[in-house]
PDB file of C-alpha atoms and ligand atoms in Angstrom:
ATOM      1  CA  MET A  13      10.804  20.092  15.362  1.00 83.00           C
ATOM      2  CA  LYS A  14       9.355  16.624  15.874  1.00 93.00           C
ATOM      3  CA  LYS A  15       9.282  14.648  12.629  1.00 96.00           C
ATOM      4  CA  GLY A  16       6.052  13.164  11.330  1.00 98.00           C
ATOM      5  CA  LYS A  17       5.511   9.426  11.065  1.00 98.00           C
ATOM      6  CA  PHE A  18       5.202   7.590   7.775  1.00 98.00           C
ATOM      7  CA  ILE A  19       2.497   4.922   7.871  1.00 98.00           C
ATOM      8  CA  VAL A  20       1.463   2.827   4.897  1.00 98.00           C
ATOM      9  CA  PHE A  21      -1.618   0.696   4.313  1.00 98.00           C
ATOM     10  CA  ASP A  22      -1.489  -2.296   2.047  1.00 98.00           C
ATOM     11  CA  GLY A  23      -3.451  -5.391   1.136  1.00 96.00           C
ATOM     12  CA  ILE A  24      -5.291  -6.964  -1.777  1.00 93.00           C
ATOM     13  CA  ASP A  25      -8.001  -5.024  -3.585  1.00 86.00           C
ATOM     14  CA  GLY A  26     -11.201  -4.522  -1.615  1.00 87.00           C
ATOM     15  CA  ALA A  27      -9.569  -4.925   1.818  1.00 90.00           C
ATOM     16  CA  GLY A  28     -10.744  -1.463   2.845  1.00 92.00           C
ATOM     17  CA  LYS A  29      -7.445   0.412   2.832  1.00 96.00           C
ATOM     18  CA  THR A  30      -8.887   3.722   1.654  1.00 95.00           C
ATOM     19  CA  THR A  31     -11.766   3.675   4.158  1.00 95.00           C
ATOM     20  CA  GLN A  32      -9.483   2.803   7.062  1.00 98.00           C
ATOM     21  CA  LEU A  33      -6.928   5.373   6.054  1.00 98.00           C
ATOM     22  CA  ASP A  34      -9.608   8.075   6.052  1.00 98.00           C
ATOM     23  CA  MET A  35     -10.979   6.944   9.414  1.00 98.00           C
ATOM     24  CA  LEU A  36      -7.515   6.955  10.970  1.00 98.00           C
ATOM     25  CA  ALA A  37      -6.738  10.394   9.516  1.00 98.00           C
ATOM     26  CA  ARG A  38      -9.923  11.819  11.020  1.00 98.00           C
ATOM     27  CA  ARG A  39      -9.096  10.369  14.410  1.00 98.00           C
ATOM     28  CA  MET A  40      -5.508  11.599  14.360  1.00 98.00           C
ATOM     29  CA  THR A  41      -6.657  15.059  13.292  1.00 98.00           C
ATOM     30  CA  ASP A  42      -9.092  15.097  16.223  1.00 98.00           C
ATOM     31  CA  ASP A  43      -6.108  14.307  18.468  1.00 97.00           C
ATOM     32  CA  GLY A  44      -4.394  17.440  17.151  1.00 97.00           C
ATOM     33  CA  GLU A  45      -1.956  15.763  14.726  1.00 97.00           C
ATOM     34  CA  SER A  46      -1.254  17.174  11.265  1.00 98.00           C
ATOM     35  CA  VAL A  47      -2.024  14.446   8.767  1.00 98.00           C
ATOM     36  CA  TYR A  48      -1.463  14.120   5.041  1.00 98.00           C
ATOM     37  CA  ILE A  49      -3.186  11.404   3.028  1.00 98.00           C
ATOM     38  CA  THR A  50      -1.604  10.139  -0.141  1.00 98.00           C
ATOM     39  CA  ALA A  51      -1.658   7.091  -2.422  1.00 98.00           C
ATOM     40  CA  GLU A  52       0.264   5.110  -5.006  1.00 98.00           C
ATOM     41  CA  PRO A  53       0.127   5.156  -7.942  1.00 98.00           C
ATOM     42  CA  THR A  54       0.252   8.951  -7.488  1.00 98.00           C
ATOM     43  CA  GLY A  55      -1.489  11.606  -9.526  1.00 98.00           C
ATOM     44  CA  GLY A  56       1.844  12.586 -11.118  1.00 98.00           C
ATOM     45  CA  ASP A  57       2.981  11.940 -14.706  1.00 97.00           C
ATOM     46  CA  ILE A  58       4.176   8.364 -14.135  1.00 98.00           C
ATOM     47  CA  GLY A  59       1.241   7.625 -11.856  1.00 98.00           C
ATOM     48  CA  ARG A  60      -1.154   8.581 -14.631  1.00 97.00           C
ATOM     49  CA  LEU A  61       0.645   6.281 -17.069  1.00 97.00           C
ATOM     50  CA  LEU A  62       0.378   3.501 -14.504  1.00 98.00           C
ATOM     51  CA  ARG A  63      -3.369   3.965 -14.076  1.00 97.00           C
ATOM     52  CA  SER A  64      -3.856   3.822 -17.800  1.00 97.00           C
ATOM     53  CA  ALA A  65      -1.851   0.575 -17.977  1.00 97.00           C
ATOM     54  CA  LEU A  66      -3.727  -0.883 -14.976  1.00 94.00           C
ATOM     55  CA  SER A  67      -7.063  -0.213 -16.639  1.00 94.00           C
ATOM     56  CA  GLY A  68      -5.821  -2.116 -19.694  1.00 93.00           C
ATOM     57  CA  ALA A  69      -6.107   0.984 -21.909  1.00 96.00           C
ATOM     58  CA  GLU A  70      -2.374   0.968 -22.567  1.00 94.00           C
ATOM     59  CA  LYS A  71      -0.217  -2.127 -22.909  1.00 96.00           C
ATOM     60  CA  ARG A  72       2.958  -2.256 -20.761  1.00 97.00           C
ATOM     61  CA  SER A  73       5.192  -5.198 -19.928  1.00 98.00           C
ATOM     62  CA  GLU A  74       5.410  -6.381 -16.315  1.00 97.00           C
ATOM     63  CA  CYS A  75       9.022  -5.167 -16.110  1.00 98.00           C
ATOM     64  CA  GLU A  76       7.976  -1.756 -17.402  1.00 98.00           C
ATOM     65  CA  MET A  77       5.274  -1.655 -14.737  1.00 98.00           C
ATOM     66  CA  ALA A  78       7.793  -2.542 -12.005  1.00 98.00           C
ATOM     67  CA  VAL A  79      10.147   0.247 -13.063  1.00 98.00           C
ATOM     68  CA  MET A  80       7.322   2.753 -13.454  1.00 98.00           C
ATOM     69  CA  PHE A  81       6.094   2.046  -9.913  1.00 98.00           C
ATOM     70  CA  VAL A  82       9.629   2.682  -8.671  1.00 99.00           C
ATOM     71  CA  LEU A  83       9.919   5.945 -10.621  1.00 98.00           C
ATOM     72  CA  ASP A  84       6.549   7.082  -9.341  1.00 98.00           C
ATOM     73  CA  ARG A  85       7.633   6.198  -5.799  1.00 99.00           C
ATOM     74  CA  ILE A  86      10.918   8.100  -6.006  1.00 98.00           C
ATOM     75  CA  ALA A  87       9.085  11.258  -7.119  1.00 98.00           C
ATOM     76  CA  HIS A  88       6.531  10.639  -4.365  1.00 98.00           C
ATOM     77  CA  ASN A  89       9.288  10.367  -1.762  1.00 98.00           C
ATOM     78  CA  ALA A  90      10.356  13.976  -2.299  1.00 98.00           C
ATOM     79  CA  GLU A  91       6.855  15.037  -1.287  1.00 98.00           C
ATOM     80  CA  ILE A  92       6.676  12.562   1.619  1.00 98.00           C
ATOM     81  CA  GLU A  93      10.064  13.716   2.940  1.00 98.00           C
ATOM     82  CA  GLU A  94       8.956  17.346   2.964  1.00 98.00           C
ATOM     83  CA  LYS A  95       5.798  16.568   4.935  1.00 98.00           C
ATOM     84  CA  ILE A  96       7.621  14.428   7.477  1.00 98.00           C
ATOM     85  CA  ASN A  97      10.258  17.093   8.026  1.00 98.00           C
ATOM     86  CA  ASP A  98       7.433  19.587   8.662  1.00 98.00           C
ATOM     87  CA  GLY A  99       6.131  17.342  11.439  1.00 98.00           C
ATOM     88  CA  VAL A 100       3.207  16.041   9.379  1.00 98.00           C
ATOM     89  CA  CYS A 101       2.179  12.362   9.628  1.00 98.00           C
ATOM     90  CA  VAL A 102       1.912  10.834   6.170  1.00 98.00           C
ATOM     91  CA  LEU A 103      -0.634   8.058   5.584  1.00 98.00           C
ATOM     92  CA  CYS A 104      -0.082   6.304   2.274  1.00 98.00           C
ATOM     93  CA  ASP A 105      -2.501   3.982   0.462  1.00 98.00           C
ATOM     94  CA  ARG A 106      -0.172   1.267  -0.929  1.00 98.00           C
ATOM     95  CA  TYR A 107       3.629   1.393  -1.097  1.00 98.00           C
ATOM     96  CA  TYR A 108       6.510  -0.886  -2.109  1.00 98.00           C
ATOM     97  CA  HIS A 109       4.851  -3.875  -0.436  1.00 98.00           C
ATOM     98  CA  SER A 110       2.437  -3.796  -3.387  1.00 98.00           C
ATOM     99  CA  THR A 111       5.217  -3.670  -5.969  1.00 98.00           C
ATOM    100  CA  LEU A 112       6.978  -6.595  -4.298  1.00 98.00           C
ATOM    101  CA  ALA A 113       3.720  -8.569  -4.129  1.00 98.00           C
ATOM    102  CA  TYR A 114       2.360  -7.797  -7.604  1.00 95.00           C
ATOM    103  CA  GLN A 115       5.367  -7.115  -9.846  1.00 97.00           C
ATOM    104  CA  GLY A 116       7.769  -9.217  -7.721  1.00 98.00           C
ATOM    105  CA  LYS A 117       5.535 -12.149  -8.564  1.00 95.00           C
ATOM    106  CA  THR A 118       5.270 -11.508 -12.300  1.00 95.00           C
ATOM    107  CA  THR A 119       8.916 -10.490 -12.933  1.00 98.00           C
ATOM    108  CA  ASP A 120      11.939 -11.273 -10.759  1.00 98.00           C
ATOM    109  CA  TYR A 121      11.425 -10.862  -6.998  1.00 98.00           C
ATOM    110  CA  ALA A 122      15.070 -10.162  -6.105  1.00 98.00           C
ATOM    111  CA  TRP A 123      15.316  -7.478  -8.797  1.00 98.00           C
ATOM    112  CA  VAL A 124      12.089  -5.743  -7.740  1.00 98.00           C
ATOM    113  CA  ARG A 125      13.032  -6.014  -4.066  1.00 98.00           C
ATOM    114  CA  SER A 126      16.433  -4.457  -4.635  1.00 98.00           C
ATOM    115  CA  MET A 127      15.081  -1.553  -6.731  1.00 98.00           C
ATOM    116  CA  ASN A 128      12.797  -0.650  -3.846  1.00 98.00           C
ATOM    117  CA  ILE A 129      14.590  -1.686  -0.669  1.00 98.00           C
ATOM    118  CA  ASP A 130      18.109  -0.661  -1.672  1.00 98.00           C
ATOM    119  CA  CYS A 131      17.094   2.653  -3.242  1.00 98.00           C
ATOM    120  CA  PRO A 132      18.430   5.580  -1.178  1.00 98.00           C
ATOM    121  CA  GLU A 133      15.497   7.723  -2.315  1.00 98.00           C
ATOM    122  CA  ILE A 134      12.788   5.333  -1.136  1.00 98.00           C
ATOM    123  CA  ARG A 135      12.074   5.703   2.566  1.00 98.00           C
ATOM    124  CA  LYS A 136      11.171   2.782   4.840  1.00 98.00           C
ATOM    125  CA  PRO A 137       7.826   3.313   6.561  1.00 98.00           C
ATOM    126  CA  ASP A 138       7.568   3.587  10.354  1.00 98.00           C
ATOM    127  CA  ALA A 139       4.788   1.015  10.127  1.00 98.00           C
ATOM    128  CA  CYS A 140       2.852  -0.926   7.547  1.00 98.00           C
ATOM    129  CA  ILE A 141      -0.751  -1.865   8.282  1.00 98.00           C
ATOM    130  CA  TYR A 142      -1.575  -4.901   6.161  1.00 98.00           C
ATOM    131  CA  LEU A 143      -5.309  -5.568   5.867  1.00 98.00           C
ATOM    132  CA  ASP A 144      -5.879  -9.245   5.222  1.00 98.00           C
ATOM    133  CA  LEU A 145      -8.935 -10.553   3.426  1.00 95.00           C
ATOM    134  CA  THR A 146      -9.703 -13.792   1.578  1.00 94.00           C
ATOM    135  CA  PRO A 147      -9.841 -13.454  -2.227  1.00 92.00           C
ATOM    136  CA  GLU A 148     -13.529 -14.460  -2.165  1.00 91.00           C
ATOM    137  CA  GLN A 149     -14.392 -11.669   0.277  1.00 91.00           C
ATOM    138  CA  SER A 150     -12.307  -9.249  -1.717  1.00 91.00           C
ATOM    139  CA  LEU A 151     -14.023 -10.022  -4.993  1.00 88.00           C
ATOM    140  CA  LYS A 152     -17.437  -9.716  -3.367  1.00 87.00           C
ATOM    141  CA  ARG A 153     -16.561  -6.253  -2.088  1.00 87.00           C
ATOM    142  CA  ILE A 154     -14.966  -5.171  -5.372  1.00 84.00           C
ATOM    143  CA  SER A 155     -17.909  -6.145  -7.540  1.00 82.00           C
ATOM    144  CA  ARG A 156     -20.308  -4.456  -5.125  1.00 81.00           C
ATOM    145  CA  GLY A 157     -18.535  -1.125  -5.183  1.00 68.00           C
ATOM    146  CA  ARG A 158     -17.231  -0.635  -8.701  1.00 66.00           C
ATOM    147  CA  SER A 159     -18.281  -0.592 -12.314  1.00 56.00           C
ATOM    148  CA  SER A 160     -14.976  -1.533 -13.961  1.00 62.00           C
ATOM    149  CA  VAL A 161     -12.719  -4.287 -12.743  1.00 60.00           C
ATOM    150  CA  GLU A 162      -8.980  -3.682 -13.050  1.00 65.00           C
ATOM    151  CA  ILE A 163      -6.568  -6.131 -14.659  1.00 60.00           C
ATOM    152  CA  TYR A 164      -5.457  -7.575 -11.288  1.00 65.00           C
ATOM    153  CA  GLU A 165      -8.951  -8.185  -9.997  1.00 71.00           C
ATOM    154  CA  ASN A 166     -10.032 -11.787 -10.531  1.00 86.00           C
ATOM    155  CA  LEU A 167     -10.154 -14.682  -8.096  1.00 88.00           C
ATOM    156  CA  GLU A 168      -7.091 -16.536  -9.363  1.00 90.00           C
ATOM    157  CA  LYS A 169      -5.002 -13.392  -9.444  1.00 88.00           C
ATOM    158  CA  LEU A 170      -6.217 -12.231  -6.014  1.00 91.00           C
ATOM    159  CA  THR A 171      -5.265 -15.618  -4.523  1.00 94.00           C
ATOM    160  CA  GLU A 172      -1.792 -15.380  -6.031  1.00 94.00           C
ATOM    161  CA  VAL A 173      -1.323 -11.815  -4.877  1.00 93.00           C
ATOM    162  CA  ARG A 174      -2.444 -12.603  -1.332  1.00 96.00           C
ATOM    163  CA  ASP A 175       0.047 -15.490  -1.111  1.00 97.00           C
ATOM    164  CA  SER A 176       2.640 -13.194  -2.549  1.00 98.00           C
ATOM    165  CA  PHE A 177       1.873 -10.511   0.060  1.00 98.00           C
ATOM    166  CA  HIS A 178       2.332 -13.066   2.833  1.00 98.00           C
ATOM    167  CA  SER A 179       5.804 -13.984   1.530  1.00 98.00           C
ATOM    168  CA  VAL A 180       6.709 -10.311   1.197  1.00 98.00           C
ATOM    169  CA  ILE A 181       5.651  -9.659   4.795  1.00 98.00           C
ATOM    170  CA  GLU A 182       7.735 -12.558   6.058  1.00 98.00           C
ATOM    171  CA  ASP A 183      10.699 -11.345   4.029  1.00 98.00           C
ATOM    172  CA  LEU A 184      10.488  -7.699   5.099  1.00 98.00           C
ATOM    173  CA  ARG A 185       9.959  -8.540   8.763  1.00 97.00           C
ATOM    174  CA  GLN A 186      13.433 -10.119   8.676  1.00 96.00           C
ATOM    175  CA  THR A 187      14.796  -6.678   7.800  1.00 95.00           C
ATOM    176  CA  GLY A 188      13.171  -5.255  10.929  1.00 96.00           C
ATOM    177  CA  GLU A 189      10.195  -3.603   9.262  1.00 97.00           C
ATOM    178  CA  LYS A 190       7.174  -3.154  11.508  1.00 98.00           C
ATOM    179  CA  ILE A 191       4.304  -4.830   9.686  1.00 98.00           C
ATOM    180  CA  PHE A 192       0.956  -5.390  11.391  1.00 98.00           C
ATOM    181  CA  VAL A 193      -1.321  -7.972   9.793  1.00 98.00           C
ATOM    182  CA  LEU A 194      -4.975  -7.376  10.617  1.00 98.00           C
ATOM    183  CA  ASN A 195      -8.003  -9.442   9.671  1.00 97.00           C
ATOM    184  CA  ALA A 196     -10.137  -7.085   7.577  1.00 96.00           C
ATOM    185  CA  ASP A 197     -13.203  -9.331   7.619  1.00 94.00           C
ATOM    186  CA  CYS A 198     -14.941  -7.434  10.414  1.00 93.00           C
ATOM    187  CA  SER A 199     -16.873  -4.200  10.821  1.00 94.00           C
ATOM    188  CA  ARG A 200     -15.116  -1.035   9.733  1.00 95.00           C
ATOM    189  CA  GLU A 201     -15.484   0.390  13.259  1.00 97.00           C
ATOM    190  CA  GLU A 202     -13.836  -2.638  14.880  1.00 97.00           C
ATOM    191  CA  LEU A 203     -10.974  -2.544  12.417  1.00 97.00           C
ATOM    192  CA  ALA A 204     -10.544   1.217  12.851  1.00 98.00           C
ATOM    193  CA  GLU A 205     -10.300   0.720  16.608  1.00 98.00           C
ATOM    194  CA  GLU A 206      -7.577  -1.910  16.196  1.00 98.00           C
ATOM    195  CA  ILE A 207      -5.603   0.303  13.823  1.00 98.00           C
ATOM    196  CA  TYR A 208      -5.898   3.324  16.097  1.00 98.00           C
ATOM    197  CA  ALA A 209      -4.555   1.314  19.052  1.00 98.00           C
ATOM    198  CA  ILE A 210      -1.499   0.281  17.003  1.00 97.00           C
ATOM    199  CA  ILE A 211      -0.782   3.794  15.782  1.00 97.00           C
ATOM    200  CA  LYS A 212      -1.127   5.242  19.296  1.00 95.00           C
ATOM    201  CA  GLN A 213       1.684   2.924  20.416  1.00 94.00           C
ATOM    202  CA  LEU A 214       4.019   4.328  17.778  1.00 90.00           C
TER     203      LEU A 214
HETATM  204  P1  LIG B   7      -5.671   0.598  -5.802  1.00 60.03           P
HETATM  205  O1  LIG B   7      -5.140   0.951  -4.462  1.00 60.03           O
HETATM  206  O2  LIG B   7      -6.606  -0.554  -5.893  1.00 60.03           O
HETATM  207  O3  LIG B   7      -6.340   1.884  -6.435  1.00 60.03           O
HETATM  208  P2  LIG B   7      -7.898   2.149  -6.665  1.00 60.03           P
HETATM  209  O4  LIG B   7      -8.555   1.910  -5.337  1.00 60.03           O
HETATM  210  O5  LIG B   7      -7.921   3.579  -7.101  1.00 60.03           O
HETATM  211  O6  LIG B   7      -8.329   1.178  -7.743  1.00 60.03           O
HETATM  212  O7  LIG B   7      -4.404   0.345  -6.744  1.00 60.03           O
HETATM  213  C1  LIG B   7      -4.536   0.137  -8.099  1.00 60.03           C
HETATM  214  C2  LIG B   7      -3.857  -1.127  -8.541  1.00 60.03           C
HETATM  215  O8  LIG B   7      -2.450  -0.931  -8.606  1.00 60.03           O
HETATM  216  C3  LIG B   7      -4.050  -2.348  -7.678  1.00 60.03           C
HETATM  217  O9  LIG B   7      -4.682  -3.363  -8.427  1.00 60.03           O
HETATM  218  C4  LIG B   7      -2.671  -2.816  -7.323  1.00 60.03           C
HETATM  219  C5  LIG B   7      -1.786  -2.133  -8.321  1.00 60.03           C
HETATM  220  N1  LIG B   7      -0.425  -1.830  -7.834  1.00 60.03           N
HETATM  221  C6  LIG B   7       0.643  -2.620  -8.246  1.00 60.03           C
HETATM  222  O10 LIG B   7       0.455  -3.566  -9.024  1.00 60.03           O
HETATM  223  N2  LIG B   7       1.901  -2.315  -7.822  1.00 60.03           N
HETATM  224  C7  LIG B   7       2.152  -1.269  -6.983  1.00 60.03           C
HETATM  225  O11 LIG B   7       3.313  -1.015  -6.612  1.00 60.03           O
HETATM  226  C8  LIG B   7       1.042  -0.455  -6.548  1.00 60.03           C
HETATM  227  C9  LIG B   7       1.279   0.708  -5.651  1.00 60.03           C
HETATM  228  C10 LIG B   7      -0.230  -0.779  -6.995  1.00 60.03           C
END
């Protein structure tokens, strides 16, 4: 049986990952593909701990966060693997690119990179769609759509994370990873069209 593709979406908060992921899934389903949408942090035990820490409700060190994201991801990979082997395309909202960008910046990049990239139980995606947005645009979108602002969501932090994402992309491209950087400051329909064209080529 043909294996499913594993496609991840990443970018700073407010870039529109979730919307674009849903739009792509609908389009792929219309084309007759089986699609499974998922996200990190997951809804599993570690994922729930992560959400609580991200909201600021529970205090965790940056190193603890890095390891927890890896643990969550390893458990997630068992599920992803199963879907892919069943011929299902998996679309994931955030993946290790986020850990490298966020926790790689606040702890030790080489350590975080190795835990993710060298782990035999963490699969490399077939493609990463990186939605790029300026921190100002991001913050505008975030404050429009949400009541509570997470610990990583302020202008200074968003600027740092975006720079960090750009270094991560450069780094991972050297390993042969297919990463597509798209300007997310356009209409959702335009962006969806661009993403669909890329995925069709895969
Ligand atoms: P996000 O996709 O913004 O979830 P939601 O739309 O439900 O708020 O992700 C939550 C936060 O998690 C986001 O600020 C980035 C952070 N994060 C990391 O710091 N490292 C990671 O590895 C992942 C997957 C997310």
